[in-house]
Amino acid sequence: MAAPTPTRRKVLGRLSLPERRFVADALRTETVGGVLLLIAAIIALIWANTPLSDSYTTVRDFHIGPAALGLDLSIQHWAADGLLAIFFFVAGIELKRELVAGELRDPRAAALPVIAAVCGMAVPALVYTLVNTVGDGSLDGWAVPTATDIAFALAVLAVIGTSLPSALRAFLLTLAVVDDLFAILIIAIFFTDDLDFLALGGAFAGLVVFWVLLRVGVRGWYVYVPLALVIWGLMYNSGVHATIAGVAMGLMLRCTRRDGEEQSPGEHIEHLVRPVSAGIAVPLFALFSAGVSVSGKSLGDVFTQPVTLGVVLGLVVGKAVGIFGGTWLTARFTRAELNEDLSWPDVFAVASLAGIGFTVSLLIGELAFADDTALTEEVKAAVLVGSLIAAICATVLLKLRVRKYQALLTEEERDEDEDGIPDMYEQDNPEYHLRMAAIYERKAAEHRAKAELAGASRDDADSPA
């Protein structure tokens, strides 16, 4: 007897209803934050390229903080090391949730976004390295074009008015989560030096206390916020980038729901902190990091110097080719098939959108060329130019399919029985068909009653006075 043919897994298939709702809520906040991020970047560029540029430099380089604790930092450093720790704290919660309750909990389902994200980081790094090897440039910035900025990407979607189907939106979000994980590892491994083991030990001890308090059920922000600040300060003084503290604490939160819980503690805290991250922390970082001097000569230099050209090509070409290639190879060699509602050009469009590498790319650029201020500014300009080109390319590709996306999204959100659950999730439920039959019968009865009333009105009008 022949063995049954294995069911082929769908690539970018329909999400479960809880996952779809979570993705929608998360992306809604990120979209608002992305628009604020875009506004902050524009303000920074205008501020740094007008007669007020001296005041921008003065504010950005102003130092504040307790020197005795090793925290006498500039405003720019507070934004990069302090505020971005909030961003990475949320990234840590997102990663934990994806691992225990989201797309990454199933190894087979996780293979696609993980391989796509790895290829989407490896190929840009390879492109950068190749350009700088041929052009005899610096290889220190190989990690700059490897990051994706999900908030900026969603801001572009909001501005151009393209509503992606939930499968593509979830793919983009999961890509960004995995991307953030590898960016964290890159920062921890390649941009950590001169370790202070005493401070590092103190930070580790603080994390242990944080974990124990969570496990015994201690509650109250007044306990965790001061402890988190101590852990952050010790991590900063240890020589390890301080954002790692945020990630570690985010990963410790429980993200699975117990009986009677509408939200897990991790989901609840993420719901509270995400608006702070997306609406305050990341825009302020952009405000004090994106203010680079832009001129015709500086823009021309972006395409002529190996370092900056490598960043631009890494973001625009490397990201799109890496993510698309990783997705196609995964589908090809795992006997998976693409969702019949989508096509491979849709995947390439989303891959192009992932070339917007703003926040983390700027951060890595600052770390990679910390000893060369002029080159840091040039790399920032390259990140801005590369992200802009990637956004334009993605906009063109997505606009070509906008009617298809809108039709798919309308079908996903259709809820004719008005029970709060999209109809596509209820089609196998007998109760749903009973409710729909009752709705259709009621509408038919209303239609008959209106027809009879209209007929009676005509009879009255035709009758002799």
mmCIF file of N, CA, C and O in Angstrom, residues 335-386:
data_model
loop_
_atom_site.group_PDB
_atom_site.id
_atom_site.type_symbol
_atom_site.label_atom_id
_atom_site.label_comp_id
_atom_site.label_asym_id
_atom_site.label_seq_id
_atom_site.Cartn_x
_atom_site.Cartn_y
_atom_site.Cartn_z
ATOM 1 N N ARG A 335 9.844 21.547 0.292
ATOM 2 C CA ARG A 335 8.591 21.123 -0.333
ATOM 3 C C ARG A 335 7.405 21.985 0.104
ATOM 4 O O ARG A 335 6.272 21.522 0.192
ATOM 5 N N ALA A 336 7.699 23.242 0.395
ATOM 6 C CA ALA A 336 6.623 24.172 0.748
ATOM 7 C C ALA A 336 6.153 24.882 -0.510
ATOM 8 O O ALA A 336 6.860 24.931 -1.514
ATOM 9 N N GLU A 337 4.945 25.424 -0.470
ATOM 10 C CA GLU A 337 4.424 26.158 -1.614
ATOM 11 C C GLU A 337 3.867 27.495 -1.145
ATOM 12 O O GLU A 337 3.346 27.624 -0.038
ATOM 13 N N LEU A 338 4.001 28.499 -2.005
ATOM 14 C CA LEU A 338 3.570 29.842 -1.669
ATOM 15 C C LEU A 338 2.052 29.913 -1.593
ATOM 16 O O LEU A 338 1.340 29.250 -2.365
ATOM 17 N N ASN A 339 1.546 30.695 -0.640
ATOM 18 C CA ASN A 339 0.107 30.953 -0.532
ATOM 19 C C ASN A 339 -0.448 31.330 -1.906
ATOM 20 O O ASN A 339 0.076 32.208 -2.587
ATOM 21 N N GLU A 340 -1.532 30.653 -2.319
ATOM 22 C CA GLU A 340 -2.060 30.862 -3.669
ATOM 23 C C GLU A 340 -2.552 32.287 -3.901
ATOM 24 O O GLU A 340 -2.707 32.714 -5.053
ATOM 25 N N ASP A 341 -2.824 33.054 -2.836
ATOM 26 C CA ASP A 341 -3.277 34.437 -3.000
ATOM 27 C C ASP A 341 -2.124 35.388 -3.280
ATOM 28 O O ASP A 341 -2.349 36.556 -3.620
ATOM 29 N N LEU A 342 -0.887 34.920 -3.113
ATOM 30 C CA LEU A 342 0.290 35.773 -3.284
ATOM 31 C C LEU A 342 1.182 35.220 -4.387
ATOM 32 O O LEU A 342 0.992 34.106 -4.861
ATOM 33 N N SER A 343 2.152 36.031 -4.788
ATOM 34 C CA SER A 343 3.107 35.593 -5.803
ATOM 35 C C SER A 343 4.502 36.021 -5.358
ATOM 36 O O SER A 343 4.665 36.833 -4.438
ATOM 37 N N TRP A 344 5.520 35.483 -6.019
ATOM 38 C CA TRP A 344 6.890 35.784 -5.615
ATOM 39 C C TRP A 344 7.255 37.267 -5.732
ATOM 40 O O TRP A 344 8.050 37.771 -4.921
ATOM 41 N N PRO A 345 6.721 38.017 -6.705
ATOM 42 C CA PRO A 345 6.977 39.469 -6.695
ATOM 43 C C PRO A 345 6.522 40.156 -5.401
ATOM 44 O O PRO A 345 7.112 41.158 -4.987
ATOM 45 N N ASP A 346 5.474 39.619 -4.748
ATOM 46 C CA ASP A 346 5.041 40.177 -3.462
ATOM 47 C C ASP A 346 6.137 39.996 -2.413
ATOM 48 O O ASP A 346 6.398 40.898 -1.607
ATOM 49 N N VAL A 347 6.762 38.832 -2.408
ATOM 50 C CA VAL A 347 7.840 38.569 -1.463
ATOM 51 C C VAL A 347 9.013 39.498 -1.747
ATOM 52 O O VAL A 347 9.637 40.032 -0.819
ATOM 53 N N PHE A 348 9.327 39.720 -3.025
ATOM 54 C CA PHE A 348 10.445 40.605 -3.371
ATOM 55 C C PHE A 348 10.149 42.047 -2.948
ATOM 56 O O PHE A 348 11.047 42.764 -2.498
ATOM 57 N N ALA A 349 8.881 42.469 -3.067
ATOM 58 C CA ALA A 349 8.516 43.833 -2.649
ATOM 59 C C ALA A 349 8.724 44.020 -1.152
ATOM 60 O O ALA A 349 9.261 45.041 -0.707
ATOM 61 N N VAL A 350 8.306 43.025 -0.347
ATOM 62 C CA VAL A 350 8.506 43.107 1.097
ATOM 63 C C VAL A 350 10.006 43.051 1.429
ATOM 64 O O VAL A 350 10.479 43.746 2.334
ATOM 65 N N ALA A 351 10.750 42.231 0.685
ATOM 66 C CA ALA A 351 12.197 42.165 0.889
ATOM 67 C C ALA A 351 12.843 43.511 0.603
ATOM 68 O O ALA A 351 13.771 43.936 1.321
ATOM 69 N N SER A 352 12.364 44.208 -0.412
ATOM 70 C CA SER A 352 12.886 45.548 -0.712
ATOM 71 C C SER A 352 12.556 46.520 0.415
ATOM 72 O O SER A 352 13.365 47.383 0.773
ATOM 73 N N LEU A 353 11.359 46.387 0.976
ATOM 74 C CA LEU A 353 10.950 47.246 2.087
ATOM 75 C C LEU A 353 11.861 47.040 3.294
ATOM 76 O O LEU A 353 12.129 47.974 4.058
ATOM 77 N N ALA A 354 12.351 45.811 3.481
ATOM 78 C CA ALA A 354 13.245 45.514 4.602
ATOM 79 C C ALA A 354 14.605 46.183 4.449
ATOM 80 O O ALA A 354 15.413 46.176 5.382
ATOM 81 N N GLY A 355 14.872 46.775 3.276
ATOM 82 C CA GLY A 355 16.116 47.513 3.089
ATOM 83 C C GLY A 355 16.144 48.854 3.801
ATOM 84 O O GLY A 355 17.166 49.551 3.780
ATOM 85 N N ILE A 356 15.037 49.215 4.424
ATOM 86 C CA ILE A 356 15.015 50.454 5.224
ATOM 87 C C ILE A 356 15.670 50.127 6.561
ATOM 88 O O ILE A 356 15.058 49.514 7.435
ATOM 89 N N GLY A 357 16.904 50.514 6.732
ATOM 90 C CA GLY A 357 17.662 50.116 7.927
ATOM 91 C C GLY A 357 18.062 51.293 8.769
ATOM 92 O O GLY A 357 19.248 51.577 8.918
ATOM 93 N N PHE A 358 17.108 51.997 9.310
ATOM 94 C CA PHE A 358 17.385 53.306 9.915
ATOM 95 C C PHE A 358 17.979 53.215 11.318
ATOM 96 O O PHE A 358 19.173 53.419 11.515
ATOM 97 N N THR A 359 17.164 52.883 12.312
ATOM 98 C CA THR A 359 17.562 53.043 13.713
ATOM 99 C C THR A 359 18.805 52.241 14.075
ATOM 100 O O THR A 359 19.825 52.797 14.512
ATOM 101 N N VAL A 360 18.753 50.917 13.917
ATOM 102 C CA VAL A 360 19.879 50.074 14.337
ATOM 103 C C VAL A 360 21.083 50.291 13.426
ATOM 104 O O VAL A 360 22.227 50.220 13.875
ATOM 105 N N SER A 361 20.856 50.581 12.148
ATOM 106 C CA SER A 361 21.969 50.869 11.242
ATOM 107 C C SER A 361 22.718 52.121 11.684
ATOM 108 O O SER A 361 23.954 52.165 11.654
ATOM 109 N N LEU A 362 21.977 53.152 12.077
ATOM 110 C CA LEU A 362 22.625 54.360 12.594
ATOM 111 C C LEU A 362 23.428 54.056 13.857
ATOM 112 O O LEU A 362 24.549 54.539 14.035
ATOM 113 N N LEU A 363 22.836 53.234 14.734
ATOM 114 C CA LEU A 363 23.519 52.880 15.976
ATOM 115 C C LEU A 363 24.809 52.114 15.684
ATOM 116 O O LEU A 363 25.871 52.440 16.240
ATOM 117 N N ILE A 364 24.746 51.116 14.810
ATOM 118 C CA ILE A 364 25.943 50.333 14.494
ATOM 119 C C ILE A 364 26.983 51.205 13.787
ATOM 120 O O ILE A 364 28.192 51.062 14.000
ATOM 121 N N GLY A 365 26.511 52.139 12.947
ATOM 122 C CA GLY A 365 27.444 53.060 12.299
ATOM 123 C C GLY A 365 28.215 53.903 13.309
ATOM 124 O O GLY A 365 29.422 54.117 13.167
ATOM 125 N N GLU A 366 27.515 54.365 14.350
ATOM 126 C CA GLU A 366 28.187 55.131 15.403
ATOM 127 C C GLU A 366 29.205 54.276 16.153
ATOM 128 O O GLU A 366 30.285 54.741 16.513
ATOM 129 N N LEU A 367 28.860 53.008 16.384
ATOM 130 C CA LEU A 367 29.769 52.117 17.110
ATOM 131 C C LEU A 367 30.959 51.707 16.250
ATOM 132 O O LEU A 367 32.087 51.622 16.739
ATOM 133 N N ALA A 368 30.727 51.464 14.968
ATOM 134 C CA ALA A 368 31.791 50.971 14.083
ATOM 135 C C ALA A 368 32.856 52.024 13.820
ATOM 136 O O ALA A 368 34.042 51.690 13.677
ATOM 137 N N PHE A 369 32.451 53.275 13.748
ATOM 138 C CA PHE A 369 33.402 54.344 13.422
ATOM 139 C C PHE A 369 33.440 55.400 14.523
ATOM 140 O O PHE A 369 33.482 56.601 14.256
ATOM 141 N N ALA A 370 33.423 54.922 15.762
ATOM 142 C CA ALA A 370 33.377 55.832 16.916
ATOM 143 C C ALA A 370 34.590 56.751 16.977
ATOM 144 O O ALA A 370 34.507 57.865 17.514
ATOM 145 N N ASP A 371 35.732 56.327 16.425
ATOM 146 C CA ASP A 371 36.954 57.126 16.496
ATOM 147 C C ASP A 371 37.123 58.055 15.305
ATOM 148 O O ASP A 371 38.140 58.753 15.208
ATOM 149 N N ASP A 372 36.196 58.076 14.384
ATOM 150 C CA ASP A 372 36.296 58.913 13.187
ATOM 151 C C ASP A 372 34.968 59.628 12.981
ATOM 152 O O ASP A 372 34.050 59.107 12.345
ATOM 153 N N THR A 373 34.862 60.823 13.530
ATOM 154 C CA THR A 373 33.602 61.566 13.494
ATOM 155 C C THR A 373 33.162 61.864 12.068
ATOM 156 O O THR A 373 31.975 61.734 11.730
ATOM 157 N N ALA A 374 34.107 62.255 11.203
ATOM 158 C CA ALA A 374 33.759 62.604 9.824
ATOM 159 C C ALA A 374 33.192 61.392 9.085
ATOM 160 O O ALA A 374 32.177 61.489 8.381
ATOM 161 N N LEU A 375 33.833 60.232 9.257
ATOM 162 C CA LEU A 375 33.365 59.036 8.585
ATOM 163 C C LEU A 375 32.022 58.577 9.154
ATOM 164 O O LEU A 375 31.165 58.063 8.421
ATOM 165 N N THR A 376 31.821 58.782 10.459
ATOM 166 C CA THR A 376 30.525 58.451 11.074
ATOM 167 C C THR A 376 29.405 59.239 10.413
ATOM 168 O O THR A 376 28.338 58.690 10.097
ATOM 169 N N GLU A 377 29.632 60.536 10.197
ATOM 170 C CA GLU A 377 28.619 61.369 9.550
ATOM 171 C C GLU A 377 28.359 60.909 8.118
ATOM 172 O O GLU A 377 27.213 60.908 7.651
ATOM 173 N N GLU A 378 29.422 60.503 7.399
ATOM 174 C CA GLU A 378 29.255 60.032 6.025
ATOM 175 C C GLU A 378 28.460 58.724 5.988
ATOM 176 O O GLU A 378 27.606 58.528 5.110
ATOM 177 N N VAL A 379 28.732 57.848 6.944
ATOM 178 C CA VAL A 379 28.004 56.578 7.014
ATOM 179 C C VAL A 379 26.538 56.833 7.341
ATOM 180 O O VAL A 379 25.636 56.187 6.781
ATOM 181 N N LYS A 380 26.261 57.779 8.231
ATOM 182 C CA LYS A 380 24.870 58.128 8.534
ATOM 183 C C LYS A 380 24.154 58.626 7.278
ATOM 184 O O LYS A 380 22.999 58.261 7.007
ATOM 185 N N ALA A 381 24.849 59.469 6.501
ATOM 186 C CA ALA A 381 24.264 59.955 5.252
ATOM 187 C C ALA A 381 23.979 58.796 4.307
ATOM 188 O O ALA A 381 22.940 58.751 3.633
ATOM 189 N N ALA A 382 24.887 57.813 4.272
ATOM 190 C CA ALA A 382 24.697 56.641 3.410
ATOM 191 C C ALA A 382 23.493 55.820 3.868
ATOM 192 O O ALA A 382 22.731 55.302 3.034
ATOM 193 N N VAL A 383 23.304 55.688 5.175
ATOM 194 C CA VAL A 383 22.142 54.962 5.703
ATOM 195 C C VAL A 383 20.851 55.677 5.288
ATOM 196 O O VAL A 383 19.878 55.023 4.860
ATOM 197 N N LEU A 384 20.842 56.999 5.390
ATOM 198 C CA LEU A 384 19.658 57.756 5.001
ATOM 199 C C LEU A 384 19.368 57.593 3.510
ATOM 200 O O LEU A 384 18.221 57.361 3.110
ATOM 201 N N VAL A 385 20.410 57.709 2.686
ATOM 202 C CA VAL A 385 20.226 57.596 1.236
ATOM 203 C C VAL A 385 19.785 56.180 0.865
ATOM 204 O O VAL A 385 18.851 55.980 0.081
ATOM 205 N N GLY A 386 20.460 55.168 1.419
ATOM 206 C CA GLY A 386 20.101 53.780 1.127
ATOM 207 C C GLY A 386 18.683 53.457 1.550
ATOM 208 O O GLY A 386 17.935 52.795 0.810
#
